[in-house]
């Protein structure tokens, strides 16, 4: 009988929230639909695609649209089937079995998952009590543990906290490891290292169309770095990794500067409103503290996160519960969605304050 190896037997599938609740604030997606005119333009272009042919293996038009929006050379950009695919490919490419991979904790769970598949040695660097990241500690650990690759999100998912650009560059200059900065949420903050990343031989930056640009369904992400790193990544990825419909649609959206800028501004404003609302409730009732966020979500820390999660579900609101961290991550939504979550949070803590919460 065929038996799975230890690695395959140890896998558990990624489990996103799938409950069909009316208010879905659990996956950090954008709440903004594409404007009708832009959707129609994409459809017209899609109709003209030769579906019997493989897509452009180099995703040229897509990379050029990204490069021109973000001010980087197109030849320094590698496109992926979501940045998730790029994380998987880059860990397999830049690490060999047994190499040390460092991640920060808490952070995006997929880093450790793909690191496991790449059979590397995992070094976890704990964030501070307020989830702040000490760059000195990261540097020290990387050098002491002979870390080959360090990957972390900035701003961080799930904490919402960010490390300033100068600190990131100091880190890159102070370690021999390849540093991969996942800037999935950097459209919501202004501390990107994208425009200088090609000057370093040990820095890769990841970006995605899934958050601020509102294209999570298309699965499009990017890696940017110097020619040597991007050349290796281009060689390692599968040849037609980004399908023709996604190439066409994401390129069309990236060219719409006004839509992209406006969408980021609207999501930042929505996060500001959600954060302010939560802060007001926290001041009134106590019981939890929203972590200041540089992203499109707000994370709450509280002793009984599971109970608040249940109360939100009962009110029809889906958020992301991190049991191990005793935290809830709430994506900023429309005014109505934010109102629904705020009212459910207020009710929960009002009851708890009266000692009535069960
Ligand atoms: C959402 C997210 C991504 C994006 O993944 P895609 O595969 O591009 O949709 C990457 N990194 C982090 C930290 C994220 O939160």
GROMACS .gro file of C-alpha atoms and ligand atoms in nm:
model
  373
    1UNK     CA    1   0.000   0.000   0.000
    2UNK     CA    2   0.127   0.346  -0.087
    3UNK     CA    3   0.203   0.549   0.221
    4UNK     CA    4   0.241   0.924   0.235
    5UNK     CA    5   0.581   1.048   0.339
    6UNK     CA    6   0.609   1.231   0.668
    7UNK     CA    7   0.601   1.571   0.500
    8UNK     CA    8   0.279   1.505   0.308
    9UNK     CA    9   0.115   1.329   0.601
   10UNK     CA   10   0.181   1.632   0.820
   11UNK     CA   11  -0.010   1.877   0.598
   12UNK     CA   12  -0.341   2.040   0.686
   13UNK     CA   13  -0.529   2.245   0.422
   14UNK     CA   14  -0.552   2.622   0.454
   15UNK     CA   15  -0.893   2.694   0.604
   16UNK     CA   16  -1.033   3.039   0.529
   17UNK     CA   17  -1.369   3.137   0.676
   18UNK     CA   18  -1.634   3.005   0.442
   19UNK     CA   19  -1.950   3.058   0.646
   20UNK     CA   20  -2.196   3.256   0.434
   21UNK     CA   21  -2.251   3.543   0.677
   22UNK     CA   22  -2.395   3.867   0.537
   23UNK     CA   23  -2.103   4.087   0.651
   24UNK     CA   24  -1.766   3.943   0.550
   25UNK     CA   25  -1.473   4.124   0.705
   26UNK     CA   26  -1.244   3.824   0.748
   27UNK     CA   27  -1.003   3.823   0.452
   28UNK     CA   28  -0.879   4.183   0.414
   29UNK     CA   29  -1.039   4.217   0.074
   30UNK     CA   30  -1.143   4.549  -0.073
   31UNK     CA   31  -1.514   4.635  -0.046
   32UNK     CA   32  -1.502   4.845  -0.363
   33UNK     CA   33  -1.636   4.698  -0.687
   34UNK     CA   34  -1.463   4.797  -1.012
   35UNK     CA   35  -1.643   5.084  -1.189
   36UNK     CA   36  -1.880   4.959  -1.462
   37UNK     CA   37  -1.688   5.134  -1.741
   38UNK     CA   38  -1.366   4.960  -1.636
   39UNK     CA   39  -1.538   4.621  -1.613
   40UNK     CA   40  -1.673   4.667  -1.964
   41UNK     CA   41  -1.334   4.767  -2.097
   42UNK     CA   42  -1.183   4.452  -1.942
   43UNK     CA   43  -1.460   4.238  -2.092
   44UNK     CA   44  -1.400   4.382  -2.438
   45UNK     CA   45  -1.028   4.308  -2.412
   46UNK     CA   46  -1.101   3.960  -2.277
   47UNK     CA   47  -1.331   3.885  -2.573
   48UNK     CA   48  -1.041   3.950  -2.809
   49UNK     CA   49  -0.805   3.705  -2.632
   50UNK     CA   50  -0.713   3.393  -2.828
   51UNK     CA   51  -0.816   3.130  -2.572
   52UNK     CA   52  -0.659   2.845  -2.771
   53UNK     CA   53  -0.315   2.996  -2.721
   54UNK     CA   54  -0.103   2.997  -2.407
   55UNK     CA   55  -0.077   3.336  -2.240
   56UNK     CA   56   0.231   3.557  -2.271
   57UNK     CA   57   0.483   3.357  -2.063
   58UNK     CA   58   0.656   3.679  -1.962
   59UNK     CA   59   0.338   3.867  -1.874
   60UNK     CA   60   0.497   4.168  -2.041
   61UNK     CA   61   0.201   4.407  -2.054
   62UNK     CA   62   0.108   4.326  -1.695
   63UNK     CA   63   0.462   4.380  -1.566
   64UNK     CA   64   0.487   4.704  -1.759
   65UNK     CA   65   0.160   4.831  -1.613
   66UNK     CA   66   0.283   4.747  -1.262
   67UNK     CA   67   0.627   4.897  -1.329
   68UNK     CA   68   0.487   5.221  -1.455
   69UNK     CA   69   0.241   5.259  -1.166
   70UNK     CA   70   0.506   5.192  -0.900
   71UNK     CA   71   0.810   5.351  -1.068
   72UNK     CA   72   1.032   5.043  -1.101
   73UNK     CA   73   1.194   4.892  -1.414
   74UNK     CA   74   0.972   4.623  -1.571
   75UNK     CA   75   1.269   4.387  -1.610
   76UNK     CA   76   1.305   4.384  -1.232
   77UNK     CA   77   0.949   4.259  -1.185
   78UNK     CA   78   0.829   3.898  -1.175
   79UNK     CA   79   0.453   3.835  -1.190
   80UNK     CA   80   0.287   3.551  -1.002
   81UNK     CA   81  -0.045   3.373  -0.956
   82UNK     CA   82  -0.101   3.580  -0.643
   83UNK     CA   83   0.193   3.672  -0.422
   84UNK     CA   84   0.116   3.346  -0.247
   85UNK     CA   85   0.257   3.155  -0.544
   86UNK     CA   86   0.566   3.375  -0.541
   87UNK     CA   87   0.624   3.304  -0.172
   88UNK     CA   88   0.614   2.933  -0.246
   89UNK     CA   89   0.845   2.959  -0.547
   90UNK     CA   90   1.095   3.189  -0.383
   91UNK     CA   91   1.131   2.976  -0.070
   92UNK     CA   92   1.187   2.668  -0.287
   93UNK     CA   93   1.435   2.857  -0.504
   94UNK     CA   94   1.645   3.047  -0.254
   95UNK     CA   95   1.654   2.783   0.019
   96UNK     CA   96   1.802   2.437   0.011
   97UNK     CA   97   1.701   2.157   0.246
   98UNK     CA   98   1.817   2.237   0.598
   99UNK     CA   99   1.883   2.608   0.535
  100UNK     CA  100   1.757   2.842   0.805
  101UNK     CA  101   1.440   3.038   0.725
  102UNK     CA  102   1.354   3.316   0.970
  103UNK     CA  103   1.006   3.455   1.020
  104UNK     CA  104   0.863   3.697   1.271
  105UNK     CA  105   0.583   3.589   1.502
  106UNK     CA  106   0.298   3.675   1.471
  107UNK     CA  107   0.296   3.706   1.094
  108UNK     CA  108   0.133   3.562   0.779
  109UNK     CA  109   0.106   3.186   0.830
  110UNK     CA  110   0.192   3.092   0.472
  111UNK     CA  111   0.563   3.169   0.520
  112UNK     CA  112   0.613   2.888   0.769
  113UNK     CA  113   0.386   2.661   0.566
  114UNK     CA  114   0.588   2.693   0.244
  115UNK     CA  115   0.908   2.680   0.446
  116UNK     CA  116   0.795   2.343   0.577
  117UNK     CA  117   0.745   2.221   0.220
  118UNK     CA  118   1.093   2.348   0.133
  119UNK     CA  119   1.229   2.139   0.422
  120UNK     CA  120   1.418   2.421   0.580
  121UNK     CA  121   1.504   2.487   0.943
  122UNK     CA  122   1.253   2.737   1.084
  123UNK     CA  123   1.376   3.014   1.313
  124UNK     CA  124   1.094   3.215   1.472
  125UNK     CA  125   1.158   3.567   1.601
  126UNK     CA  126   0.898   3.679   1.854
  127UNK     CA  127   0.759   4.031   1.829
  128UNK     CA  128   0.742   4.237   2.151
  129UNK     CA  129   0.458   4.260   2.402
  130UNK     CA  130   0.278   4.519   2.187
  131UNK     CA  131   0.365   4.326   1.873
  132UNK     CA  132   0.640   4.575   1.790
  133UNK     CA  133   0.933   4.441   1.594
  134UNK     CA  134   1.283   4.507   1.723
  135UNK     CA  135   1.503   4.536   1.416
  136UNK     CA  136   1.811   4.491   1.638
  137UNK     CA  137   1.676   4.159   1.762
  138UNK     CA  138   1.600   4.049   1.407
  139UNK     CA  139   1.952   4.138   1.291
  140UNK     CA  140   2.110   3.962   1.586
  141UNK     CA  141   1.905   3.644   1.535
  142UNK     CA  142   1.970   3.633   1.160
  143UNK     CA  143   2.342   3.659   1.211
  144UNK     CA  144   2.363   3.426   1.509
  145UNK     CA  145   2.146   3.156   1.348
  146UNK     CA  146   2.312   3.184   1.008
  147UNK     CA  147   1.975   3.263   0.852
  148UNK     CA  148   1.966   3.223   0.475
  149UNK     CA  149   1.629   3.389   0.414
  150UNK     CA  150   1.418   3.620   0.627
  151UNK     CA  151   1.059   3.692   0.525
  152UNK     CA  152   0.802   3.914   0.695
  153UNK     CA  153   0.508   4.136   0.605
  154UNK     CA  154   0.537   4.512   0.638
  155UNK     CA  155   0.289   4.640   0.742
  156UNK     CA  156   0.224   4.318   0.927
  157UNK     CA  157  -0.073   4.088   0.880
  158UNK     CA  158  -0.227   4.012   1.134
  159UNK     CA  159  -0.100   4.285   1.370
  160UNK     CA  160  -0.141   4.591   1.147
  161UNK     CA  161   0.186   4.735   1.274
  162UNK     CA  162   0.457   4.871   1.047
  163UNK     CA  163   0.835   4.908   1.050
  164UNK     CA  164   0.960   5.240   0.902
  165UNK     CA  165   1.146   5.227   0.574
  166UNK     CA  166   1.483   5.341   0.715
  167UNK     CA  167   1.471   5.060   0.970
  168UNK     CA  168   1.398   4.806   0.696
  169UNK     CA  169   1.697   4.927   0.496
  170UNK     CA  170   1.921   4.920   0.804
  171UNK     CA  171   1.814   4.559   0.855
  172UNK     CA  172   1.888   4.470   0.491
  173UNK     CA  173   2.236   4.625   0.520
  174UNK     CA  174   2.310   4.444   0.848
  175UNK     CA  175   2.243   4.082   0.751
  176UNK     CA  176   2.382   3.843   0.493
  177UNK     CA  177   2.041   3.674   0.457
  178UNK     CA  178   1.810   3.741   0.166
  179UNK     CA  179   1.542   3.970   0.307
  180UNK     CA  180   1.194   3.935   0.157
  181UNK     CA  181   0.961   4.220   0.254
  182UNK     CA  182   0.598   4.135   0.180
  183UNK     CA  183   0.435   4.473   0.116
  184UNK     CA  184   0.084   4.335   0.059
  185UNK     CA  185  -0.057   4.629   0.261
  186UNK     CA  186   0.187   4.901   0.157
  187UNK     CA  187  -0.072   5.072  -0.066
  188UNK     CA  188  -0.220   5.182   0.270
  189UNK     CA  189   0.105   5.318   0.415
  190UNK     CA  190   0.395   5.528   0.287
  191UNK     CA  191   0.706   5.342   0.400
  192UNK     CA  192   0.774   5.124   0.096
  193UNK     CA  193   1.126   5.017   0.002
  194UNK     CA  194   1.012   4.932  -0.350
  195UNK     CA  195   1.188   5.220  -0.523
  196UNK     CA  196   1.534   5.127  -0.390
  197UNK     CA  197   1.506   4.749  -0.374
  198UNK     CA  198   1.696   4.691  -0.701
  199UNK     CA  199   2.002   4.858  -0.547
  200UNK     CA  200   2.047   4.577  -0.294
  201UNK     CA  201   2.165   4.226  -0.371
  202UNK     CA  202   1.972   4.075  -0.079
  203UNK     CA  203   1.630   4.241  -0.091
  204UNK     CA  204   1.310   4.125  -0.259
  205UNK     CA  205   0.979   4.308  -0.226
  206UNK     CA  206   0.640   4.143  -0.277
  207UNK     CA  207   0.325   4.328  -0.376
  208UNK     CA  208  -0.027   4.211  -0.458
  209UNK     CA  209  -0.337   4.319  -0.649
  210UNK     CA  210  -0.555   4.140  -0.392
  211UNK     CA  211  -0.589   4.415  -0.132
  212UNK     CA  212  -0.600   4.786  -0.225
  213UNK     CA  213  -0.670   4.719  -0.593
  214UNK     CA  214  -0.960   4.489  -0.513
  215UNK     CA  215  -0.860   4.205  -0.748
  216UNK     CA  216  -0.836   3.913  -0.505
  217UNK     CA  217  -1.034   3.692  -0.745
  218UNK     CA  218  -0.778   3.731  -1.023
  219UNK     CA  219  -0.476   3.604  -0.825
  220UNK     CA  220  -0.204   3.848  -0.930
  221UNK     CA  221   0.106   3.938  -0.730
  222UNK     CA  222   0.456   4.064  -0.799
  223UNK     CA  223   0.813   4.028  -0.677
  224UNK     CA  224   1.062   4.309  -0.736
  225UNK     CA  225   1.438   4.295  -0.689
  226UNK     CA  226   1.775   4.312  -0.858
  227UNK     CA  227   1.844   4.131  -1.185
  228UNK     CA  228   2.011   3.827  -1.029
  229UNK     CA  229   1.727   3.754  -0.787
  230UNK     CA  230   1.449   3.822  -1.038
  231UNK     CA  231   1.631   3.617  -1.303
  232UNK     CA  232   1.639   3.316  -1.070
  233UNK     CA  233   1.273   3.360  -0.978
  234UNK     CA  234   1.170   3.391  -1.344
  235UNK     CA  235   1.358   3.070  -1.419
  236UNK     CA  236   1.203   2.883  -1.126
  237UNK     CA  237   0.835   2.971  -1.169
  238UNK     CA  238   0.614   2.766  -1.400
  239UNK     CA  239   0.609   2.906  -1.755
  240UNK     CA  240   0.245   3.025  -1.780
  241UNK     CA  241   0.182   3.098  -1.415
  242UNK     CA  242  -0.047   3.398  -1.471
  243UNK     CA  243  -0.344   3.321  -1.694
  244UNK     CA  244  -0.442   3.541  -1.987
  245UNK     CA  245  -0.764   3.676  -1.832
  246UNK     CA  246  -0.581   3.781  -1.516
  247UNK     CA  247  -0.294   3.938  -1.709
  248UNK     CA  248  -0.536   4.138  -1.917
  249UNK     CA  249  -0.767   4.249  -1.636
  250UNK     CA  250  -0.497   4.336  -1.381
  251UNK     CA  251  -0.299   4.534  -1.640
  252UNK     CA  252  -0.612   4.730  -1.731
  253UNK     CA  253  -0.676   4.814  -1.364
  254UNK     CA  254  -0.313   4.907  -1.289
  255UNK     CA  255  -0.325   5.157  -1.578
  256UNK     CA  256  -0.622   5.334  -1.418
  257UNK     CA  257  -0.423   5.560  -1.188
  258UNK     CA  258  -0.723   5.754  -1.064
  259UNK     CA  259  -0.919   5.443  -0.972
  260UNK     CA  260  -0.619   5.283  -0.795
  261UNK     CA  261  -0.532   5.596  -0.597
  262UNK     CA  262  -0.896   5.661  -0.511
  263UNK     CA  263  -0.952   5.303  -0.398
  264UNK     CA  264  -0.654   5.314  -0.162
  265UNK     CA  265  -0.772   5.646  -0.018
  266UNK     CA  266  -1.126   5.513   0.034
  267UNK     CA  267  -1.001   5.202   0.213
  268UNK     CA  268  -0.767   5.404   0.434
  269UNK     CA  269  -1.060   5.630   0.527
  270UNK     CA  270  -1.279   5.328   0.603
  271UNK     CA  271  -1.008   5.182   0.827
  272UNK     CA  272  -0.976   5.520   1.002
  273UNK     CA  273  -1.349   5.524   1.071
  274UNK     CA  274  -1.351   5.165   1.197
  275UNK     CA  275  -1.048   5.227   1.419
  276UNK     CA  276  -1.196   5.548   1.564
  277UNK     CA  277  -1.526   5.374   1.631
  278UNK     CA  278  -1.356   5.084   1.807
  279UNK     CA  279  -1.142   5.321   2.011
  280UNK     CA  280  -1.453   5.510   2.130
  281UNK     CA  281  -1.614   5.183   2.239
  282UNK     CA  282  -1.295   5.074   2.415
  283UNK     CA  283  -1.289   5.402   2.607
  284UNK     CA  284  -1.654   5.362   2.709
  285UNK     CA  285  -1.656   4.998   2.805
  286UNK     CA  286  -1.296   4.883   2.842
  287UNK     CA  287  -1.226   4.515   2.787
  288UNK     CA  288  -1.020   4.535   2.471
  289UNK     CA  289  -0.765   4.744   2.286
  290UNK     CA  290  -0.743   4.805   1.913
  291UNK     CA  291  -0.385   4.787   1.787
  292UNK     CA  292  -0.293   5.099   1.582
  293UNK     CA  293  -0.292   4.986   1.219
  294UNK     CA  294  -0.114   5.091   0.897
  295UNK     CA  295  -0.338   4.866   0.688
  296UNK     CA  296  -0.703   4.820   0.584
  297UNK     CA  297  -0.786   4.617   0.895
  298UNK     CA  298  -0.789   4.662   1.271
  299UNK     CA  299  -0.683   4.391   1.513
  300UNK     CA  300  -0.826   4.371   1.863
  301UNK     CA  301  -0.662   4.203   2.156
  302UNK     CA  302  -0.882   4.081   2.435
  303UNK     CA  303  -0.883   3.800   2.689
  304UNK     CA  304  -1.184   3.619   2.540
  305UNK     CA  305  -1.154   3.673   2.167
  306UNK     CA  306  -1.348   3.353   2.098
  307UNK     CA  307  -1.657   3.483   2.280
  308UNK     CA  308  -1.657   3.814   2.090
  309UNK     CA  309  -1.605   3.619   1.768
  310UNK     CA  310  -1.916   3.415   1.848
  311UNK     CA  311  -2.117   3.728   1.929
  312UNK     CA  312  -2.013   3.880   1.596
  313UNK     CA  313  -2.110   3.566   1.408
  314UNK     CA  314  -2.447   3.568   1.578
  315UNK     CA  315  -2.487   3.925   1.451
  316UNK     CA  316  -2.403   3.810   1.098
  317UNK     CA  317  -2.047   3.946   1.094
  318UNK     CA  318  -1.752   3.731   0.993
  319UNK     CA  319  -1.406   3.840   1.114
  320UNK     CA  320  -1.082   3.648   1.152
  321UNK     CA  321  -1.021   3.489   1.490
  322UNK     CA  322  -0.665   3.409   1.594
  323UNK     CA  323  -0.710   3.173   1.884
  324UNK     CA  324  -0.342   3.148   1.970
  325UNK     CA  325  -0.305   3.525   1.984
  326UNK     CA  326  -0.640   3.586   2.156
  327UNK     CA  327  -0.714   3.842   1.887
  328UNK     CA  328  -0.970   3.931   1.621
  329UNK     CA  329  -0.877   4.089   1.291
  330UNK     CA  330  -1.150   4.302   1.137
  331UNK     CA  331  -1.123   4.420   0.777
  332UNK     CA  332  -1.255   4.771   0.716
  333UNK     CA  333  -1.578   4.756   0.519
  334UNK     CA  334  -1.843   4.988   0.380
  335UNK     CA  335  -2.009   5.237   0.616
  336UNK     CA  336  -2.294   4.990   0.670
  337UNK     CA  337  -2.059   4.699   0.735
  338UNK     CA  338  -1.849   4.903   0.977
  339UNK     CA  339  -2.168   5.016   1.152
  340UNK     CA  340  -2.279   4.652   1.185
  341UNK     CA  341  -1.950   4.544   1.340
  342UNK     CA  342  -1.933   4.846   1.573
  343UNK     CA  343  -2.285   4.793   1.697
  344UNK     CA  344  -2.220   4.423   1.763
  345UNK     CA  345  -1.895   4.503   1.946
  346UNK     CA  346  -2.068   4.773   2.153
  347UNK     CA  347  -2.354   4.540   2.248
  348UNK     CA  348  -2.115   4.266   2.347
  349UNK     CA  349  -1.905   4.484   2.577
  350UNK     CA  350  -2.208   4.667   2.720
  351UNK     CA  351  -2.344   4.327   2.829
  352UNK     CA  352  -2.008   4.214   2.955
  353UNK     CA  353  -1.969   4.530   3.162
  354UNK     CA  354  -2.303   4.460   3.329
  355UNK     CA  355  -2.178   4.111   3.393
  356UNK     CA  356  -2.444   3.971   3.162
  357UNK     CA  357  -2.218   3.823   2.895
  358UNK     CA  358  -2.232   3.448   2.880
  359LIG     C1  359  -0.329   3.898   0.153
  359LIG     C2  360  -0.183   3.879   0.166
  359LIG     C3  361  -0.106   3.843   0.058
  359LIG     C4  362  -0.169   3.837  -0.078
  359LIG     O1  363  -0.172   3.716  -0.131
  359LIG     P1  364  -0.220   3.698  -0.281
  359LIG     O2  365  -0.177   3.560  -0.305
  359LIG     O3  366  -0.145   3.798  -0.365
  359LIG     O4  367  -0.366   3.721  -0.284
  359LIG     C5  368   0.029   3.826   0.075
  359LIG     N1  369   0.087   3.847   0.194
  359LIG     C6  370   0.016   3.886   0.299
  359LIG     C7  371   0.084   3.916   0.427
  359LIG     C8  372  -0.123   3.901   0.289
  359LIG     O5  373  -0.194   3.937   0.396
   0.00000   0.00000   0.00000
